[in-house]
PDB file of C-alpha atoms and ligand atoms in Angstrom:
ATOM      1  CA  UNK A   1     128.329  90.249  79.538  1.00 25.00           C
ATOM      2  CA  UNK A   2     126.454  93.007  77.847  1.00 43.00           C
ATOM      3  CA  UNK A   3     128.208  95.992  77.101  1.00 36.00           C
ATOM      4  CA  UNK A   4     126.471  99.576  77.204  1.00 37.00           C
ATOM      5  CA  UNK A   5     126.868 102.890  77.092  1.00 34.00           C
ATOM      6  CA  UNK A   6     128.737 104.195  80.726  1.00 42.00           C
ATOM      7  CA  UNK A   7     124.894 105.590  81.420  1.00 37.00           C
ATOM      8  CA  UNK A   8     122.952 103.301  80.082  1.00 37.00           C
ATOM      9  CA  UNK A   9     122.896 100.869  83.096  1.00 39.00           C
ATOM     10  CA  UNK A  10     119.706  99.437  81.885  1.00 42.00           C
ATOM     11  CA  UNK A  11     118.168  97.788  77.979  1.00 46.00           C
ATOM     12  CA  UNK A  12     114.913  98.587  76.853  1.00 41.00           C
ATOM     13  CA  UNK A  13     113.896  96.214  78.782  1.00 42.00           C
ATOM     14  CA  UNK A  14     114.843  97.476  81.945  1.00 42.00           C
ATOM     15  CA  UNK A  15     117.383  94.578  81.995  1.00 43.00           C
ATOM     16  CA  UNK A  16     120.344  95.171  84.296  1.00 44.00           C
ATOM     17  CA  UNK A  17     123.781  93.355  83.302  1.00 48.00           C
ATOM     18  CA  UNK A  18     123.540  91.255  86.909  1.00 52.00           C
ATOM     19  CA  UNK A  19     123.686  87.876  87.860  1.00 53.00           C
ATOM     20  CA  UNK A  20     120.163  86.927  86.304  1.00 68.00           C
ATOM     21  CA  UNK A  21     120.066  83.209  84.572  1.00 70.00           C
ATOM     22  CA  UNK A  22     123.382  82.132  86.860  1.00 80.00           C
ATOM     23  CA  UNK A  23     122.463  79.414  88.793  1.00 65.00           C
ATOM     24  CA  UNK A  24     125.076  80.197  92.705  1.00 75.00           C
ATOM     25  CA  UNK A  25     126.030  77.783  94.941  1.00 75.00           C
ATOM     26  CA  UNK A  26     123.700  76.646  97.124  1.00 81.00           C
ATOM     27  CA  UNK A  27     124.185  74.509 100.493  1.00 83.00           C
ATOM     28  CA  UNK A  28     121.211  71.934 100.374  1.00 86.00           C
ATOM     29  CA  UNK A  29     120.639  71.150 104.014  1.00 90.00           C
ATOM     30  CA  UNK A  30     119.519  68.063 104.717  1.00 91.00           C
ATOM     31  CA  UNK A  31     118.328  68.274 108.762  1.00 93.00           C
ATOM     32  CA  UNK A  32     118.439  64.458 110.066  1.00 92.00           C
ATOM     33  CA  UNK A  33     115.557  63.539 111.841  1.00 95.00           C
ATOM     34  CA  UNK A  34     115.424  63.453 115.784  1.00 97.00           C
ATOM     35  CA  UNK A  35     116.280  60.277 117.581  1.00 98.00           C
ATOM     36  CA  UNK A  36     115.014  59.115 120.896  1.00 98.00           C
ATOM     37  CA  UNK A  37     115.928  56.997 123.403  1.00 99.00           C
ATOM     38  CA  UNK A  38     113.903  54.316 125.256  1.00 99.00           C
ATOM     39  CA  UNK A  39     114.419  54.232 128.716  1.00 99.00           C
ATOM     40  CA  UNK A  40     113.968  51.354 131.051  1.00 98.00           C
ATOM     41  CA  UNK A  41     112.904  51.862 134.623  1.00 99.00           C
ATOM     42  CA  UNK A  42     113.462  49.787 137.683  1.00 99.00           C
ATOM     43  CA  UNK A  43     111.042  49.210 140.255  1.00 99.00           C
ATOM     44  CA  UNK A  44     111.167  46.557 143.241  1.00 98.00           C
ATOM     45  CA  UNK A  45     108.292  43.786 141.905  1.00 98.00           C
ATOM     46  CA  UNK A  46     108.783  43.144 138.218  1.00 99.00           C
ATOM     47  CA  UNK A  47     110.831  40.108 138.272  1.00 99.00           C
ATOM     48  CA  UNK A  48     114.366  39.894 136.807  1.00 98.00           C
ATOM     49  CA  UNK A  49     114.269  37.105 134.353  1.00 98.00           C
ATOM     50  CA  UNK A  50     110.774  39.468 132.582  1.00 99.00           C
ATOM     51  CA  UNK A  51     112.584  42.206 132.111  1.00 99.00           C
ATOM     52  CA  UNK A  52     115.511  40.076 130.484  1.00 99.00           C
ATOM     53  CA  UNK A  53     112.956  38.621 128.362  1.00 98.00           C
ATOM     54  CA  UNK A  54     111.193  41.895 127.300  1.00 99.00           C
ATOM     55  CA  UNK A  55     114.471  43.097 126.431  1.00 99.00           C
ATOM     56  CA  UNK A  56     115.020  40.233 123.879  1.00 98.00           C
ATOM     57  CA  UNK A  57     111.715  39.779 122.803  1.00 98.00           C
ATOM     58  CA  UNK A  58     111.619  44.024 121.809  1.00 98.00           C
ATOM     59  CA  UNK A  59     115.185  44.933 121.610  1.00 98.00           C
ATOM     60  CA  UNK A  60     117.042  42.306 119.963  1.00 98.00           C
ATOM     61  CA  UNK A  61     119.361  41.819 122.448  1.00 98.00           C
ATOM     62  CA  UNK A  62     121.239  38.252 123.338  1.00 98.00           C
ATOM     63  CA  UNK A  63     120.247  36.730 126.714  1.00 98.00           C
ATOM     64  CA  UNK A  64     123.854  37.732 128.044  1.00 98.00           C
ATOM     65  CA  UNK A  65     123.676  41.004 126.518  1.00 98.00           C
ATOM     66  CA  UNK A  66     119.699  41.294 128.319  1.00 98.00           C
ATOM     67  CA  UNK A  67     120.974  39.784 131.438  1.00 98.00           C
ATOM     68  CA  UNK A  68     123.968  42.655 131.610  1.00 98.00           C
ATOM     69  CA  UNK A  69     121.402  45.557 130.617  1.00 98.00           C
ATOM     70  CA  UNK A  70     118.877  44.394 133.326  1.00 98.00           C
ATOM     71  CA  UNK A  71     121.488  44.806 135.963  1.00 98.00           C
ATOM     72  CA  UNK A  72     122.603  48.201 135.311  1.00 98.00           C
ATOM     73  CA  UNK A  73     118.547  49.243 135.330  1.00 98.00           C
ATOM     74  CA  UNK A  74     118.207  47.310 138.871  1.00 98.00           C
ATOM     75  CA  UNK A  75     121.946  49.022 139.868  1.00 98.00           C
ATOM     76  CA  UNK A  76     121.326  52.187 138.907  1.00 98.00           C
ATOM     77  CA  UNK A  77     117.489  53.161 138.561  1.00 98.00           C
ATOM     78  CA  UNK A  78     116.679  53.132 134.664  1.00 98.00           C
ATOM     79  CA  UNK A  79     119.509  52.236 131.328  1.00 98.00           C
ATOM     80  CA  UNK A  80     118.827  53.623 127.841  1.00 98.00           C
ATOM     81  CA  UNK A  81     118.121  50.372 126.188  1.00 98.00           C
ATOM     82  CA  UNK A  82     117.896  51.789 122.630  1.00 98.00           C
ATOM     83  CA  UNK A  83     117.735  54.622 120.248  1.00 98.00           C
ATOM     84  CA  UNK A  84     115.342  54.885 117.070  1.00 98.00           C
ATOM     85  CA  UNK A  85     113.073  57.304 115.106  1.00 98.00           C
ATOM     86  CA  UNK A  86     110.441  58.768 117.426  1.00 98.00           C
ATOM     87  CA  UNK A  87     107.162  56.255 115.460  1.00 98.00           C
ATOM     88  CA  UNK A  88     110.026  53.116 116.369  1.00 98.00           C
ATOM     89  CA  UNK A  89     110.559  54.143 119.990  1.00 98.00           C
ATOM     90  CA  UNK A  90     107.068  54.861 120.447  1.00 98.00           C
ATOM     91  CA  UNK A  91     106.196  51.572 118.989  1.00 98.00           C
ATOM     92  CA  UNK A  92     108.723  50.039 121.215  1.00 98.00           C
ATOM     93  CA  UNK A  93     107.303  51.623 124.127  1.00 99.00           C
ATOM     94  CA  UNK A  94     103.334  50.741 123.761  1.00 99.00           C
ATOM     95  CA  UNK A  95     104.754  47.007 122.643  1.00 98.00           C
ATOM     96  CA  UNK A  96     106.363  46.742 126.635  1.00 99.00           C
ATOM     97  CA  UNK A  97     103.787  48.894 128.406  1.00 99.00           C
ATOM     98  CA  UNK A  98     101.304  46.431 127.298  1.00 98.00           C
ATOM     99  CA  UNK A  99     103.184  43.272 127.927  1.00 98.00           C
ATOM    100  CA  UNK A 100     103.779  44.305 130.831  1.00 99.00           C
ATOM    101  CA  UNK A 101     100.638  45.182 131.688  1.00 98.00           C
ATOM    102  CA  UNK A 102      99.265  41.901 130.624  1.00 98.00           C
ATOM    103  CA  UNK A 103     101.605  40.197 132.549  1.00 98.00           C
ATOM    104  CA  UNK A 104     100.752  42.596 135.506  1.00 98.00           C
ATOM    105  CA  UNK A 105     103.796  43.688 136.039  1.00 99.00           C
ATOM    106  CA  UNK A 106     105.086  47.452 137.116  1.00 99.00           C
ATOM    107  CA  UNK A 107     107.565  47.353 134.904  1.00 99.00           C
ATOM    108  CA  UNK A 108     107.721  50.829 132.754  1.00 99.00           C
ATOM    109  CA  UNK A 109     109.330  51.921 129.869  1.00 99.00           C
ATOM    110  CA  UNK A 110     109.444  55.220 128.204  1.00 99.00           C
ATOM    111  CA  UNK A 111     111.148  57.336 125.849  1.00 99.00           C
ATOM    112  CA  UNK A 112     112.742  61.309 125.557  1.00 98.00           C
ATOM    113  CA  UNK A 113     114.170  63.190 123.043  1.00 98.00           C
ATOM    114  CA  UNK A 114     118.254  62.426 122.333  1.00 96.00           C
TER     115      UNK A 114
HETATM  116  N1  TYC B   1     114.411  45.335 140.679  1.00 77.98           N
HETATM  117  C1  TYC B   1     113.749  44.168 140.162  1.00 77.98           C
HETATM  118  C2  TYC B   1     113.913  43.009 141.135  1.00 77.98           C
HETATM  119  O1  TYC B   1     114.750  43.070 142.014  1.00 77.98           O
HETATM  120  C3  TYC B   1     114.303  43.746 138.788  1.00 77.98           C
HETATM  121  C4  TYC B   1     114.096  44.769 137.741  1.00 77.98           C
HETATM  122  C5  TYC B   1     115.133  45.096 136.881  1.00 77.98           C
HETATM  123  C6  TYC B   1     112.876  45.385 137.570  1.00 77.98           C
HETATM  124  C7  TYC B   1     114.987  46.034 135.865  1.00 77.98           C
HETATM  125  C8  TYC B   1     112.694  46.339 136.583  1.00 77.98           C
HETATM  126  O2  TYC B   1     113.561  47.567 134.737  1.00 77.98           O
HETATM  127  C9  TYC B   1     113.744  46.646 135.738  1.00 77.98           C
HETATM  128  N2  TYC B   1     113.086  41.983 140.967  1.00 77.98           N
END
């Protein structure tokens, strides 16, 4: 605190007596990044027991866990079969597009924002 004369409001300097040199609270926000899902999609040729192996080979998943997660996609149309950083999920998704393809199968996988 400097104390001056009631109408001096400013030094020599043209210093006023604010908060300069104080170092205020700050809230540092750290954004997480995005995450995105990969998306399996059914179709009516790719054959079962592929699609439970793509989804071990890529995903990490146990055959009984791969087995389950195949059904719901032939149920229901398409299952969210994982959820990573967007260079993972693309990685995941060129890795089973061209296995697939190699095996020349249908099957297609792709990925959207979470
Ligand atoms: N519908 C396929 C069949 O009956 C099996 C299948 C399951 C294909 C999941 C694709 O993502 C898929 N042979």
């Amino acid at each position: 605190m400097v104390r001056r004369h009631p109408h001096m409001m400013s030094d020599k300097k043209g210093q006023t007596d604010d908060d300069a040199g104080v170092i205020t609270k700050t809230r540092p926000k750290t954004e997480r990044p995005p995450l995105y899902k990969v998306l399996i999609l059914n179709d009516d040729y790719t054959p079962m027991e592929f699609v439970v192996h793509v989804l071990e080979r890529f995903f990490g998943l146990s055959h009984t866990q791969a087995f389950e997660l195949m059904l719901t996609v032939h149920k229901k149309g398409l299952a969210v079969v994982g959820v990573f950083s967007f260079e993972v999920a693309e990685t995941k998704v060129a890795q089973v597009m061209d296995f697939a393809r190699r095996h020349q199968h249908p099957l297609q996988c792709t990925m959207e924002k979470e």
